[in-house]
PDB file of C-alpha atoms in Angstrom:
ATOM      1  CA  MET C   1       0.000   0.000   0.000  1.00 70.00           C
ATOM      2  CA  THR C   2       1.249   3.471  -0.887  1.00 77.00           C
ATOM      3  CA  THR C   3       1.892   5.763   2.099  1.00 83.00           C
ATOM      4  CA  GLU C   4       0.943   9.430   2.151  1.00 80.00           C
ATOM      5  CA  LEU C   5       4.663  10.353   2.215  1.00 77.00           C
ATOM      6  CA  GLU C   6       5.258   8.284  -0.935  1.00 80.00           C
ATOM      7  CA  LYS C   7       2.319  10.038  -2.616  1.00 80.00           C
ATOM      8  CA  LEU C   8       3.682  13.409  -1.522  1.00 76.00           C
ATOM      9  CA  ASP C   9       7.189  12.592  -2.796  1.00 77.00           C
ATOM     10  CA  ARG C  10       5.769  11.545  -6.189  1.00 78.00           C
ATOM     11  CA  GLY C  11       3.731  14.744  -6.565  1.00 79.00           C
ATOM     12  CA  GLU C  12       0.396  12.985  -6.150  1.00 83.00           C
ATOM     13  CA  TRP C  13      -2.526  14.133  -4.036  1.00 84.00           C
ATOM     14  CA  TYR C  14      -1.825  13.288  -0.392  1.00 84.00           C
ATOM     15  CA  HIS C  15      -3.607  13.687   2.949  1.00 83.00           C
ATOM     16  CA  PHE C  16      -1.931  16.691   4.597  1.00 86.00           C
ATOM     17  CA  LEU C  17      -2.955  15.663   8.139  1.00 88.00           C
ATOM     18  CA  ASP C  18      -1.193  12.285   7.786  1.00 86.00           C
ATOM     19  CA  ALA C  19       1.011  11.351  10.779  1.00 88.00           C
ATOM     20  CA  GLY C  20       4.145  11.015   8.603  1.00 87.00           C
ATOM     21  CA  VAL C  21       3.596  14.422   7.029  1.00 88.00           C
ATOM     22  CA  ALA C  22       2.920  15.938  10.471  1.00 90.00           C
ATOM     23  CA  LYS C  23       6.142  14.399  11.808  1.00 93.00           C
ATOM     24  CA  ARG C  24       8.189  16.047   9.007  1.00 91.00           C
ATOM     25  CA  LYS C  25       6.560  19.397   9.726  1.00 93.00           C
ATOM     26  CA  ALA C  26       7.085  19.062  13.500  1.00 96.00           C
ATOM     27  CA  ARG C  27      10.802  18.349  13.011  1.00 96.00           C
ATOM     28  CA  ALA C  28      11.134  21.410  10.776  1.00 96.00           C
ATOM     29  CA  ALA C  29       9.178  23.598  13.209  1.00 97.00           C
ATOM     30  CA  GLN C  30      11.449  22.536  16.089  1.00 98.00           C
ATOM     31  CA  LEU C  31      14.628  23.253  14.130  1.00 98.00           C
ATOM     32  CA  CYS C  32      13.260  26.620  12.984  1.00 98.00           C
ATOM     33  CA  GLN C  33      12.425  27.546  16.588  1.00 98.00           C
ATOM     34  CA  GLU C  34      16.014  26.695  17.552  1.00 98.00           C
ATOM     35  CA  PHE C  35      17.376  28.792  14.669  1.00 98.00           C
ATOM     36  CA  ASN C  36      15.126  31.751  15.466  1.00 98.00           C
ATOM     37  CA  ALA C  37      16.241  31.701  19.119  1.00 98.00           C
ATOM     38  CA  ILE C  38      19.920  32.189  18.228  1.00 98.00           C
ATOM     39  CA  PRO C  39      20.984  35.808  18.828  1.00 97.00           C
ATOM     40  CA  ALA C  40      21.818  37.843  15.712  1.00 94.00           C
ATOM     41  CA  THR C  41      25.199  38.540  17.324  1.00 96.00           C
ATOM     42  CA  GLU C  42      26.100  34.856  16.806  1.00 96.00           C
ATOM     43  CA  PRO C  43      26.145  34.474  12.998  1.00 94.00           C
ATOM     44  CA  GLU C  44      28.361  31.366  13.103  1.00 95.00           C
ATOM     45  CA  ARG C  45      25.752  29.513  15.205  1.00 97.00           C
ATOM     46  CA  GLN C  46      22.983  30.742  12.892  1.00 97.00           C
ATOM     47  CA  THR C  47      24.864  29.440   9.846  1.00 96.00           C
ATOM     48  CA  ALA C  48      25.518  26.056  11.465  1.00 97.00           C
ATOM     49  CA  LYS C  49      21.841  25.669  12.383  1.00 98.00           C
ATOM     50  CA  ILE C  50      20.511  26.728   8.960  1.00 97.00           C
ATOM     51  CA  LYS C  51      22.868  24.180   7.359  1.00 97.00           C
ATOM     52  CA  GLU C  52      21.352  21.559   9.676  1.00 97.00           C
ATOM     53  CA  ILE C  53      17.836  22.547   8.557  1.00 98.00           C
ATOM     54  CA  LEU C  54      18.358  22.800   4.792  1.00 98.00           C
ATOM     55  CA  GLY C  55      18.868  19.896   2.413  1.00 97.00           C
ATOM     56  CA  SER C  56      22.051  21.411   0.951  1.00 98.00           C
ATOM     57  CA  THR C  57      23.878  24.733   0.813  1.00 97.00           C
ATOM     58  CA  GLY C  58      26.794  26.312  -0.952  1.00 95.00           C
ATOM     59  CA  GLN C  59      29.407  28.440   0.800  1.00 92.00           C
ATOM     60  CA  ASN C  60      28.501  31.891   2.177  1.00 95.00           C
ATOM     61  CA  VAL C  61      24.951  31.332   3.384  1.00 97.00           C
ATOM     62  CA  SER C  62      23.303  34.057   5.447  1.00 97.00           C
ATOM     63  CA  VAL C  63      19.715  33.749   6.681  1.00 97.00           C
ATOM     64  CA  GLN C  64      18.215  36.259   9.091  1.00 96.00           C
ATOM     65  CA  ALA C  65      15.598  35.289  11.678  1.00 96.00           C
ATOM     66  CA  THR C  66      12.814  34.599  11.497  1.00 96.00           C
ATOM     67  CA  PHE C  67      12.905  31.628   9.174  1.00 98.00           C
ATOM     68  CA  ASN C  68      10.144  29.021   8.856  1.00 98.00           C
ATOM     69  CA  CYS C  69       9.719  25.954   6.659  1.00 98.00           C
ATOM     70  CA  ASP C  70       7.634  22.772   6.354  1.00 95.00           C
ATOM     71  CA  ASN C  71      10.444  20.278   5.883  1.00 95.00           C
ATOM     72  CA  GLY C  72      13.804  21.971   5.331  1.00 96.00           C
ATOM     73  CA  ARG C  73      15.399  18.952   3.682  1.00 96.00           C
ATOM     74  CA  ASN C  74      13.666  19.908   0.411  1.00 96.00           C
ATOM     75  CA  ILE C  75      15.409  23.315   0.301  1.00 98.00           C
ATOM     76  CA  HIS C  76      18.668  23.531  -1.655  1.00 98.00           C
ATOM     77  CA  VAL C  77      20.551  26.841  -1.955  1.00 98.00           C
ATOM     78  CA  GLY C  78      23.708  27.680  -3.894  1.00 98.00           C
ATOM     79  CA  GLU C  79      26.766  29.814  -3.204  1.00 97.00           C
ATOM     80  CA  ASN C  80      26.327  33.328  -1.795  1.00 98.00           C
ATOM     81  CA  PHE C  81      22.734  32.969  -0.607  1.00 98.00           C
ATOM     82  CA  LEU C  82      21.341  35.878   1.400  1.00 97.00           C
ATOM     83  CA  SER C  83      17.900  36.038   2.990  1.00 98.00           C
ATOM     84  CA  ASN C  84      16.583  38.992   4.935  1.00 97.00           C
ATOM     85  CA  TYR C  85      14.073  38.807   7.822  1.00 97.00           C
ATOM     86  CA  ASN C  86      10.911  36.663   7.867  1.00 98.00           C
ATOM     87  CA  LEU C  87      11.422  34.146   5.072  1.00 98.00           C
ATOM     88  CA  THR C  88       8.817  31.364   4.917  1.00 98.00           C
ATOM     89  CA  ILE C  89       9.325  28.394   2.590  1.00 98.00           C
ATOM     90  CA  LEU C  90       6.605  25.760   2.494  1.00 97.00           C
ATOM     91  CA  ASP C  91       8.829  23.048   1.041  1.00 96.00           C
ATOM     92  CA  ILE C  92       6.575  20.022   0.846  1.00 93.00           C
ATOM     93  CA  ALA C  93       8.060  19.716  -2.669  1.00 94.00           C
ATOM     94  CA  PRO C  94      11.659  20.652  -3.571  1.00 96.00           C
ATOM     95  CA  VAL C  95      12.786  24.294  -3.648  1.00 98.00           C
ATOM     96  CA  ARG C  96      16.030  24.775  -5.567  1.00 98.00           C
ATOM     97  CA  ILE C  97      17.703  28.183  -5.365  1.00 98.00           C
ATOM     98  CA  GLY C  98      20.787  28.999  -7.455  1.00 98.00           C
ATOM     99  CA  ARG C  99      23.985  30.935  -6.808  1.00 98.00           C
ATOM    100  CA  ASN C 100      24.158  34.628  -5.867  1.00 98.00           C
ATOM    101  CA  VAL C 101      20.520  34.924  -4.825  1.00 98.00           C
ATOM    102  CA  MET C 102      19.276  37.672  -2.514  1.00 98.00           C
ATOM    103  CA  ILE C 103      15.844  37.521  -0.896  1.00 98.00           C
ATOM    104  CA  GLY C 104      14.290  40.584   0.735  1.00 98.00           C
ATOM    105  CA  PRO C 105      12.222  40.663   3.931  1.00 98.00           C
ATOM    106  CA  ASN C 106       8.815  39.019   4.356  1.00 98.00           C
ATOM    107  CA  VAL C 107       9.067  36.710   1.340  1.00 98.00           C
ATOM    108  CA  ASP C 108       6.914  33.578   1.015  1.00 98.00           C
ATOM    109  CA  ILE C 109       7.717  30.620  -1.238  1.00 98.00           C
ATOM    110  CA  TYR C 110       5.013  27.957  -1.497  1.00 98.00           C
ATOM    111  CA  THR C 111       5.156  24.485  -3.042  1.00 96.00           C
ATOM    112  CA  VAL C 112       1.813  23.164  -1.776  1.00 94.00           C
ATOM    113  CA  ASN C 113      -1.635  23.488  -3.334  1.00 92.00           C
ATOM    114  CA  HIS C 114      -4.892  22.382  -1.773  1.00 91.00           C
ATOM    115  CA  ALA C 115      -7.805  20.899  -3.675  1.00 89.00           C
ATOM    116  CA  LEU C 116     -10.122  23.259  -5.541  1.00 90.00           C
ATOM    117  CA  SER C 117     -13.141  21.013  -4.967  1.00 90.00           C
ATOM    118  CA  VAL C 118     -15.142  21.064  -1.761  1.00 93.00           C
ATOM    119  CA  ALA C 119     -14.851  17.268  -1.563  1.00 92.00           C
ATOM    120  CA  GLY C 120     -11.054  17.408  -1.905  1.00 88.00           C
ATOM    121  CA  ARG C 121     -10.698  20.096   0.764  1.00 91.00           C
ATOM    122  CA  ARG C 122     -12.968  18.139   3.120  1.00 90.00           C
ATOM    123  CA  GLN C 123     -10.662  15.144   2.590  1.00 91.00           C
ATOM    124  CA  ASN C 124      -7.658  17.354   3.510  1.00 90.00           C
ATOM    125  CA  LEU C 125      -5.979  16.732   0.156  1.00 89.00           C
ATOM    126  CA  ALA C 126      -2.914  18.638  -1.003  1.00 90.00           C
ATOM    127  CA  GLN C 127      -0.351  18.348  -3.787  1.00 92.00           C
ATOM    128  CA  GLY C 128       3.228  19.582  -3.982  1.00 92.00           C
ATOM    129  CA  HIS C 129       4.774  21.364  -6.979  1.00 95.00           C
ATOM    130  CA  PRO C 130       8.532  22.247  -6.982  1.00 96.00           C
ATOM    131  CA  VAL C 131       9.842  25.815  -7.164  1.00 98.00           C
ATOM    132  CA  THR C 132      13.130  26.619  -8.909  1.00 98.00           C
ATOM    133  CA  ILE C 133      14.966  29.941  -8.708  1.00 98.00           C
ATOM    134  CA  GLY C 134      17.966  30.504 -11.010  1.00 98.00           C
ATOM    135  CA  ASN C 135      21.324  32.200 -10.472  1.00 98.00           C
ATOM    136  CA  ASP C 136      21.870  35.934  -9.869  1.00 98.00           C
ATOM    137  CA  VAL C 137      18.287  36.609  -8.759  1.00 98.00           C
ATOM    138  CA  TRP C 138      17.100  39.392  -6.467  1.00 98.00           C
ATOM    139  CA  ILE C 139      13.670  38.889  -4.900  1.00 98.00           C
ATOM    140  CA  GLY C 140      12.328  42.079  -3.324  1.00 98.00           C
ATOM    141  CA  GLY C 141      10.440  42.375  -0.057  1.00 98.00           C
ATOM    142  CA  LYS C 142       6.944  40.940   0.409  1.00 98.00           C
ATOM    143  CA  VAL C 143       7.118  38.801  -2.732  1.00 98.00           C
ATOM    144  CA  THR C 144       5.012  35.638  -2.927  1.00 98.00           C
ATOM    145  CA  ILE C 145       6.155  32.769  -5.160  1.00 98.00           C
ATOM    146  CA  ASN C 146       3.447  30.191  -5.871  1.00 98.00           C
ATOM    147  CA  PRO C 147       3.750  26.412  -6.384  1.00 97.00           C
ATOM    148  CA  GLY C 148       5.307  25.062  -9.570  1.00 97.00           C
ATOM    149  CA  VAL C 149       7.052  28.299 -10.596  1.00 98.00           C
ATOM    150  CA  THR C 150      10.486  28.457 -12.221  1.00 98.00           C
ATOM    151  CA  ILE C 151      12.340  31.777 -12.141  1.00 98.00           C
ATOM    152  CA  GLY C 152      15.203  32.128 -14.633  1.00 98.00           C
ATOM    153  CA  ASN C 153      18.712  33.558 -14.244  1.00 98.00           C
ATOM    154  CA  ASN C 154      19.417  37.280 -13.820  1.00 98.00           C
ATOM    155  CA  VAL C 155      15.893  38.129 -12.717  1.00 98.00           C
ATOM    156  CA  VAL C 156      14.746  40.909 -10.403  1.00 98.00           C
ATOM    157  CA  VAL C 157      11.325  40.441  -8.798  1.00 98.00           C
ATOM    158  CA  ALA C 158      10.002  43.809  -7.590  1.00 98.00           C
ATOM    159  CA  SER C 159       8.694  44.229  -4.065  1.00 98.00           C
ATOM    160  CA  GLY C 160       5.137  43.053  -3.476  1.00 98.00           C
ATOM    161  CA  ALA C 161       4.941  40.919  -6.617  1.00 98.00           C
ATOM    162  CA  VAL C 162       2.956  37.679  -6.691  1.00 98.00           C
ATOM    163  CA  VAL C 163       4.670  35.196  -9.000  1.00 98.00           C
ATOM    164  CA  THR C 164       2.086  32.777 -10.431  1.00 98.00           C
ATOM    165  CA  LYS C 165       3.875  31.484 -13.541  1.00 98.00           C
ATOM    166  CA  ASP C 166       7.369  30.894 -14.906  1.00 98.00           C
ATOM    167  CA  ILE C 167       9.702  33.849 -15.480  1.00 98.00           C
ATOM    168  CA  PRO C 168      12.349  33.752 -18.260  1.00 98.00           C
ATOM    169  CA  ASP C 169      15.996  34.817 -17.877  1.00 98.00           C
ATOM    170  CA  ASN C 170      17.135  38.457 -17.865  1.00 98.00           C
ATOM    171  CA  VAL C 171      13.980  40.351 -16.885  1.00 98.00           C
ATOM    172  CA  LEU C 172      12.568  42.677 -14.252  1.00 98.00           C
ATOM    173  CA  VAL C 173       9.085  41.576 -13.150  1.00 98.00           C
ATOM    174  CA  GLY C 174       6.526  43.101 -10.814  1.00 98.00           C
ATOM    175  CA  GLY C 175       2.844  43.375 -10.013  1.00 98.00           C
ATOM    176  CA  VAL C 176      -0.044  41.124  -9.059  1.00 98.00           C
ATOM    177  CA  PRO C 177       0.180  38.801 -10.810  1.00 98.00           C
ATOM    178  CA  ALA C 178       3.809  39.400 -11.738  1.00 98.00           C
ATOM    179  CA  ARG C 179       4.461  40.370 -15.344  1.00 98.00           C
ATOM    180  CA  ILE C 180       7.560  41.392 -17.280  1.00 98.00           C
ATOM    181  CA  ILE C 181       8.317  45.104 -16.882  1.00 97.00           C
ATOM    182  CA  ARG C 182      11.468  45.192 -19.015  1.00 96.00           C
ATOM    183  CA  PRO C 183      14.454  43.124 -20.097  1.00 96.00           C
ATOM    184  CA  LEU C 184      17.746  43.168 -18.148  1.00 95.00           C
ATOM    185  CA  SER C 185      21.156  42.763 -19.725  1.00 89.00           C
ATOM    186  CA  PRO C 186      23.399  40.237 -17.957  1.00 81.00           C
ATOM    187  CA  ASP C 187      26.233  42.794 -17.959  1.00 75.00           C
ATOM    188  CA  GLN C 188      24.099  45.900 -17.339  1.00 63.00           C
ATOM    189  CA  GLU C 189      25.708  48.651 -15.267  1.00 61.00           C
ATOM    190  CA  GLU C 190      23.720  50.889 -12.952  1.00 59.00           C
ATOM    191  CA  ALA C 191      22.678  54.232 -14.488  1.00 52.00           C
TER     192      ALA C 191
END
C-alpha cells in the first residue's frame, strides 16, 4: 500500500494531516524555533543551524531570523545565498535556489496546493509542486512565489509581486500577478 509520504514525494494528491507528514513538519518547526532563538550577534551559530535545517547549501549562506519551513530537507541553496528577515518556505516539494541569490524581507515561497473542490478540501488533500529559482536573482520584499514556478537567471522580482507562472531569464518583473516590466542585460551597469 502506498503511504501518504510516498504520494507526496511523487507529486500525487496526499492527505496533509497524515502522521508522517505531520512528523516532518514538526521536526522542521522545532529546528526553525532553535534557529530563530539564536541571537543575531552569533552568525556562526545561525549558519551552522541553517545548514542543519536545509537539504544542501553552498558556501557563504546568510539567513536572518525569522525563518520558517515545512520540511527543510527539500530546500537547496547555492553559493552566496542571502535572505533577509521573515522568510517562509513551504517546502513540501523541492525548492532549488541557485547561486548569488538575494531575498528581501517578508518573502513567502510555497510548493503546496490544496484541492479546488469542496470534496477534496474536506478530505484534507494537497499536492506539492517544486519551485526553482535561477542564479543571480534578487527577490524584493513581500514577494510571494506560488507552487510550480520556475524563475530564470538574472531576474529581479520587484517588491510586493505575486509570481504565479514561470519567469524567463534576464527580466525585471513586478505586479499582481507578476508580469515582465522590461528586459535586463546580464552585464548591465547601474545608471
